[in-house]
Amino acid sequence: MITIALSKGRIFEETLPLLAAAGITPNEDPESSRKLIIATNQDDVRLIIVRAADVPTYVQNGAADLGIAGKDVLCEHGGAGLYQPLDLKIARCRMMVAVREGFDYAGCVRSGARLKVATKYVKTAREHFAGKGMHVDLIKLYGSMELAPLVGLADAIVDLVSTGSTLRANHLVAVEEIMPISSRLVVNQAALKLKRQQIQPIIDTFAEVVHQKV
Ligand code: PRT
Ligand code: MG
């Protein structure tokens, strides 16, 4: 049995064509089904539906053989024990620093002022600001980061931006890009050795689809 860990939403939607190319069709739609284990048209392939941030944990521990996770999630997780053979170039966005309109971020950077930064991505943010030699107080949030500068919880946020409409709607502006983000295929290293006959063709097919798109 091959188990693939996916999250609902954009990653699931953008993974369907990749699965289809590998001849895998889910028997149910996780958006409407409450099942967390979804069978497929292939008797020996199943999907498990987990939170996006939990995908690396399932794969690292061998509870799933394969998974698809954003680079944001993988950076926070650290990637230990995971083989990352392929950038799938799906669910793309950018990890950005954003502040309230009119906030003098450049001035703070120049003067070395201590900044309060709210984010779900504490590790990524810590490394980014340390790399710039900036002193920051990090405030861990679990969502709706955009609110923090509006109510005085933080001077800046580190968050993902795709269209920019969430920032605009909240009178925030992006002031710095930390890194471009896309989703990667992750593979349990032991599973790759033990089940290579089943796993390698899936990796190869995904790679073909990704390369055809560019
Ligand atoms: O939603 P949930 O709390 O269950 O978990 P999650 O947010 O981790 O999962 P999900 O499904 O929302 O995102 C899964 C992955 O998609 C992330 O790990 C990213 O790699 C990727 N991705 C791509 C994004 C976005 N684009 C994105 N725009 N993840 C989140 N966003 C959010 C962003 O945080 C911000 O709140 O969308 C908002 C901004 O979007 P724009 O279009 O207004 O700029
Ligand atoms: Mg989300």
Coordinates of C-alpha atoms and ligand atoms in Angstrom, one line a residue:
M1 CA 0.0 0.0 0.0
I2 CA 1.2 3.5 -0.9
T3 CA -0.1 6.3 1.3
I4 CA 0.0 9.9 0.1
A5 CA -0.6 12.8 2.6
L6 CA -2.3 15.9 1.2
S7 CA -4.1 18.9 2.6
K8 CA -7.5 20.1 1.5
G9 CA -7.9 23.3 -0.5
R10 CA -5.4 24.7 -3.0
I11 CA -2.8 21.9 -2.6
F12 CA -5.4 19.1 -3.1
E13 CA -6.9 20.9 -6.2
E14 CA -3.5 21.5 -7.8
T15 CA -2.4 17.9 -7.1
L16 CA -5.4 16.3 -8.8
P17 CA -3.9 16.7 -12.3
L18 CA -0.6 15.2 -11.1
L19 CA -2.3 12.2 -9.6
A20 CA -4.4 11.8 -12.8
A21 CA -1.2 11.7 -14.9
A22 CA 0.0 8.9 -12.6
G23 CA -3.3 7.1 -13.2
I24 CA -4.6 7.8 -9.7
T25 CA -8.2 9.1 -9.2
P26 CA -9.5 9.6 -5.6
N27 CA -12.8 7.8 -5.0
E28 CA -14.2 10.8 -3.0
D29 CA -13.8 14.6 -2.8
P30 CA -12.3 15.5 0.6
E31 CA -14.0 18.9 0.4
S32 CA -17.4 17.2 0.7
S33 CA -16.5 13.9 2.4
R34 CA -15.6 13.8 6.1
K35 CA -13.4 10.8 5.6
L36 CA -9.7 11.3 6.4
I37 CA -8.6 8.2 4.5
I38 CA -9.6 8.3 0.8
A39 CA -9.4 5.3 -1.4
T40 CA -8.4 5.6 -5.0
N41 CA -9.1 3.7 -8.2
Q42 CA -5.9 1.9 -7.5
D43 CA -6.3 -0.7 -4.8
D44 CA -2.8 -0.1 -3.5
V45 CA -2.8 3.7 -3.3
R46 CA -4.7 5.7 -0.7
L47 CA -4.8 9.4 0.3
I48 CA -4.8 10.7 3.8
I49 CA -6.1 14.3 4.4
V50 CA -4.2 16.2 7.0
R51 CA -3.5 19.9 7.9
A52 CA -1.0 21.5 5.6
A53 CA 1.5 22.0 8.4
D54 CA 1.2 18.3 9.5
V55 CA 2.2 16.8 6.1
P56 CA 6.0 16.6 6.9
T57 CA 5.3 14.9 10.3
Y58 CA 3.2 12.1 8.7
V59 CA 5.8 11.5 6.0
Q60 CA 8.8 11.8 8.3
N61 CA 7.4 9.1 10.6
G62 CA 6.4 6.8 7.8
A63 CA 2.6 7.2 8.4
A64 CA 2.6 8.3 4.8
D65 CA 5.1 7.3 2.1
L66 CA 4.7 10.5 0.1
G67 CA 3.3 14.0 0.7
I68 CA 3.0 17.4 -0.8
A69 CA 3.9 20.4 1.3
G70 CA 4.6 24.1 0.8
K71 CA 8.2 25.3 1.1
D72 CA 6.9 27.6 4.0
V73 CA 5.8 24.5 5.9
L74 CA 9.0 22.6 5.1
C75 CA 11.2 25.5 6.2
E76 CA 9.4 25.6 9.6
H77 CA 9.5 21.8 9.9
G78 CA 13.2 21.6 9.0
G79 CA 12.8 18.7 6.6
A80 CA 14.7 16.1 8.7
G81 CA 14.2 12.6 7.4
L82 CA 12.5 13.7 4.3
Y83 CA 13.7 13.2 0.7
Q84 CA 12.6 16.2 -1.4
P85 CA 13.0 15.1 -5.0
L86 CA 10.8 17.6 -6.8
D87 CA 9.5 21.2 -6.8
L88 CA 6.0 20.7 -8.1
K89 CA 5.6 24.5 -8.8
I90 CA 2.0 24.5 -7.5
A91 CA 0.3 26.6 -4.8
R92 CA 2.8 29.4 -5.6
C93 CA 3.1 32.6 -3.5
R94 CA 5.7 34.7 -1.8
M95 CA 6.8 34.9 1.8
M96 CA 6.8 38.6 2.6
V97 CA 7.4 41.1 5.3
A98 CA 4.5 43.6 5.5
V99 CA 3.7 46.7 7.6
R100 CA 0.9 49.2 7.9
E101 CA 0.7 51.8 5.1
G102 CA 3.0 54.7 6.1
F103 CA 5.1 52.7 8.5
D104 CA 8.8 53.6 8.0
Y105 CA 10.2 50.1 7.7
A106 CA 13.3 51.2 5.9
G107 CA 14.0 53.8 8.6
C108 CA 13.7 51.1 11.3
V109 CA 16.1 48.9 9.4
R110 CA 18.6 51.8 9.0
S111 CA 18.4 52.9 12.6
G112 CA 18.5 49.4 14.1
A113 CA 15.2 50.0 16.0
R114 CA 13.8 46.8 17.6
L115 CA 10.8 45.6 15.7
K116 CA 7.8 43.5 16.9
V117 CA 7.0 40.9 14.3
A118 CA 3.9 38.7 14.3
T119 CA 4.0 35.5 12.3
K120 CA 3.0 31.8 12.0
Y121 CA 6.5 31.3 10.5
V122 CA 8.7 31.9 13.5
K123 CA 11.8 29.9 12.3
T124 CA 11.8 31.5 8.8
A125 CA 11.3 35.0 10.3
R126 CA 14.0 34.5 12.9
E127 CA 16.5 33.4 10.2
H128 CA 15.5 36.2 7.9
F129 CA 16.0 39.0 10.4
A130 CA 19.1 37.5 11.9
G131 CA 20.6 37.4 8.4
K132 CA 19.9 41.2 8.1
G133 CA 21.4 41.8 11.6
M134 CA 18.1 43.1 12.8
H135 CA 16.8 42.7 16.4
V136 CA 13.2 41.6 16.4
D137 CA 10.7 40.4 19.0
L138 CA 8.8 37.5 17.4
I139 CA 5.1 37.0 18.3
K140 CA 3.8 33.6 17.4
L141 CA 0.3 33.6 15.8
Y142 CA -1.7 30.8 14.3
G143 CA -3.6 32.8 11.6
S144 CA -5.0 36.2 10.6
M145 CA -1.5 37.8 10.9
E146 CA -2.8 40.8 8.9
L147 CA -4.7 41.9 12.0
A148 CA -1.7 42.3 14.3
P149 CA -0.3 45.6 13.0
L150 CA -3.8 47.1 12.9
V151 CA -4.4 46.7 16.6
G152 CA -0.9 47.4 17.8
L153 CA 0.2 43.8 18.5
A154 CA 3.1 44.1 16.1
D155 CA 5.0 46.5 13.8
A156 CA 5.3 44.0 11.0
I157 CA 4.1 40.6 9.9
V158 CA 5.7 37.8 8.0
D159 CA 3.1 36.0 5.9
L160 CA 2.4 34.5 2.5
V161 CA 1.1 36.8 -0.2
S162 CA -0.3 35.6 -3.5
T163 CA -2.7 38.2 -5.1
G164 CA -2.0 40.8 -2.5
S165 CA -5.7 41.5 -1.9
T166 CA -5.7 40.5 1.7
L167 CA -2.9 43.0 2.4
R168 CA -4.7 45.8 0.4
A169 CA -8.0 45.1 2.2
N170 CA -6.3 45.7 5.5
H171 CA -4.1 48.7 4.5
L172 CA -0.9 46.8 4.7
V173 CA 2.0 46.9 2.3
A174 CA 4.7 44.3 1.5
V175 CA 8.1 45.8 2.1
E176 CA 10.4 42.8 1.6
E177 CA 10.3 39.4 -0.1
I178 CA 11.8 36.6 2.1
M179 CA 11.5 33.9 -0.5
P180 CA 9.3 32.5 -3.3
I181 CA 7.1 29.6 -2.2
S182 CA 5.8 26.6 -4.0
S183 CA 4.9 23.1 -3.0
R184 CA 7.3 20.2 -3.0
L185 CA 6.9 16.4 -3.2
V186 CA 8.3 14.8 0.0
V187 CA 9.1 11.2 0.4
N188 CA 9.9 9.0 3.4
Q189 CA 13.4 7.8 2.9
A190 CA 12.9 4.3 4.2
A191 CA 9.7 3.9 2.1
L192 CA 11.7 5.0 -1.0
K193 CA 14.1 2.1 -0.5
L194 CA 11.5 -0.5 0.5
K195 CA 8.8 0.5 -2.0
R196 CA 10.9 2.0 -4.8
Q197 CA 9.1 -0.1 -7.5
Q198 CA 5.8 1.6 -6.7
I199 CA 7.1 5.1 -5.6
Q200 CA 9.7 5.8 -8.3
P201 CA 7.1 5.7 -11.2
I202 CA 4.9 8.3 -9.3
I203 CA 7.9 10.6 -8.8
D204 CA 8.9 10.2 -12.5
T205 CA 5.4 11.0 -13.7
F206 CA 5.1 14.0 -11.5
A207 CA 8.5 15.2 -12.8
E208 CA 7.3 14.8 -16.4
V209 CA 4.2 16.8 -15.8
V210 CA 6.1 19.6 -14.0
H211 CA 8.7 19.8 -16.8
Q212 CA 6.0 19.8 -19.5
K213 CA 4.5 22.9 -17.9
V214 CA 7.6 25.0 -18.2
Ligands
PRT1 O1 -5.9 27.0 6.1 P1 -5.4 26.1 7.2 O2 -5.3 26.8 8.5 O3 -6.0 24.7 7.2 O4 -3.9 25.7 6.8 P2 -2.9 26.5 5.8 O5 -3.3 27.9 5.7 O6 -1.5 26.1 6.2 O7 -3.3 25.7 4.5 P3 -3.7 26.2 3.1 O8 -4.4 25.1 2.4 O9 -4.5 27.5 3.2 O10 -2.4 26.5 2.4 C1 -1.6 25.4 2.0 C2 -0.3 25.9 1.3 O11 -0.6 26.7 0.2 C3 0.6 26.9 2.1 O12 1.4 26.1 3.0 C4 1.4 27.6 1.0 O13 2.5 26.8 0.7 C5 0.4 27.6 -0.1 N1 -0.2 28.9 -0.4 C6 -0.2 29.5 -1.6 C7 -0.8 29.8 0.4 C8 -1.2 30.9 -0.3 N2 -0.8 30.7 -1.6 C9 -1.9 32.0 0.3 N3 -2.2 33.0 -0.3 N4 -1.1 29.7 1.7 C10 -1.8 30.7 2.3 N5 -2.2 31.9 1.7 C11 -2.9 32.9 2.5 C12 -2.0 33.8 3.2 O14 -1.5 33.3 4.4 C13 -2.8 35.1 3.4 O15 -3.6 35.0 4.6 O16 -3.8 33.7 1.7 C14 -3.7 35.0 2.2 C15 -3.2 36.0 1.2 O17 -3.6 35.7 -0.1 P4 -3.8 36.9 -1.1 O18 -4.2 36.3 -2.4 O19 -4.8 37.8 -0.6 O20 -2.5 37.6 -1.3
MG2 MG -5.1 28.7 4.9

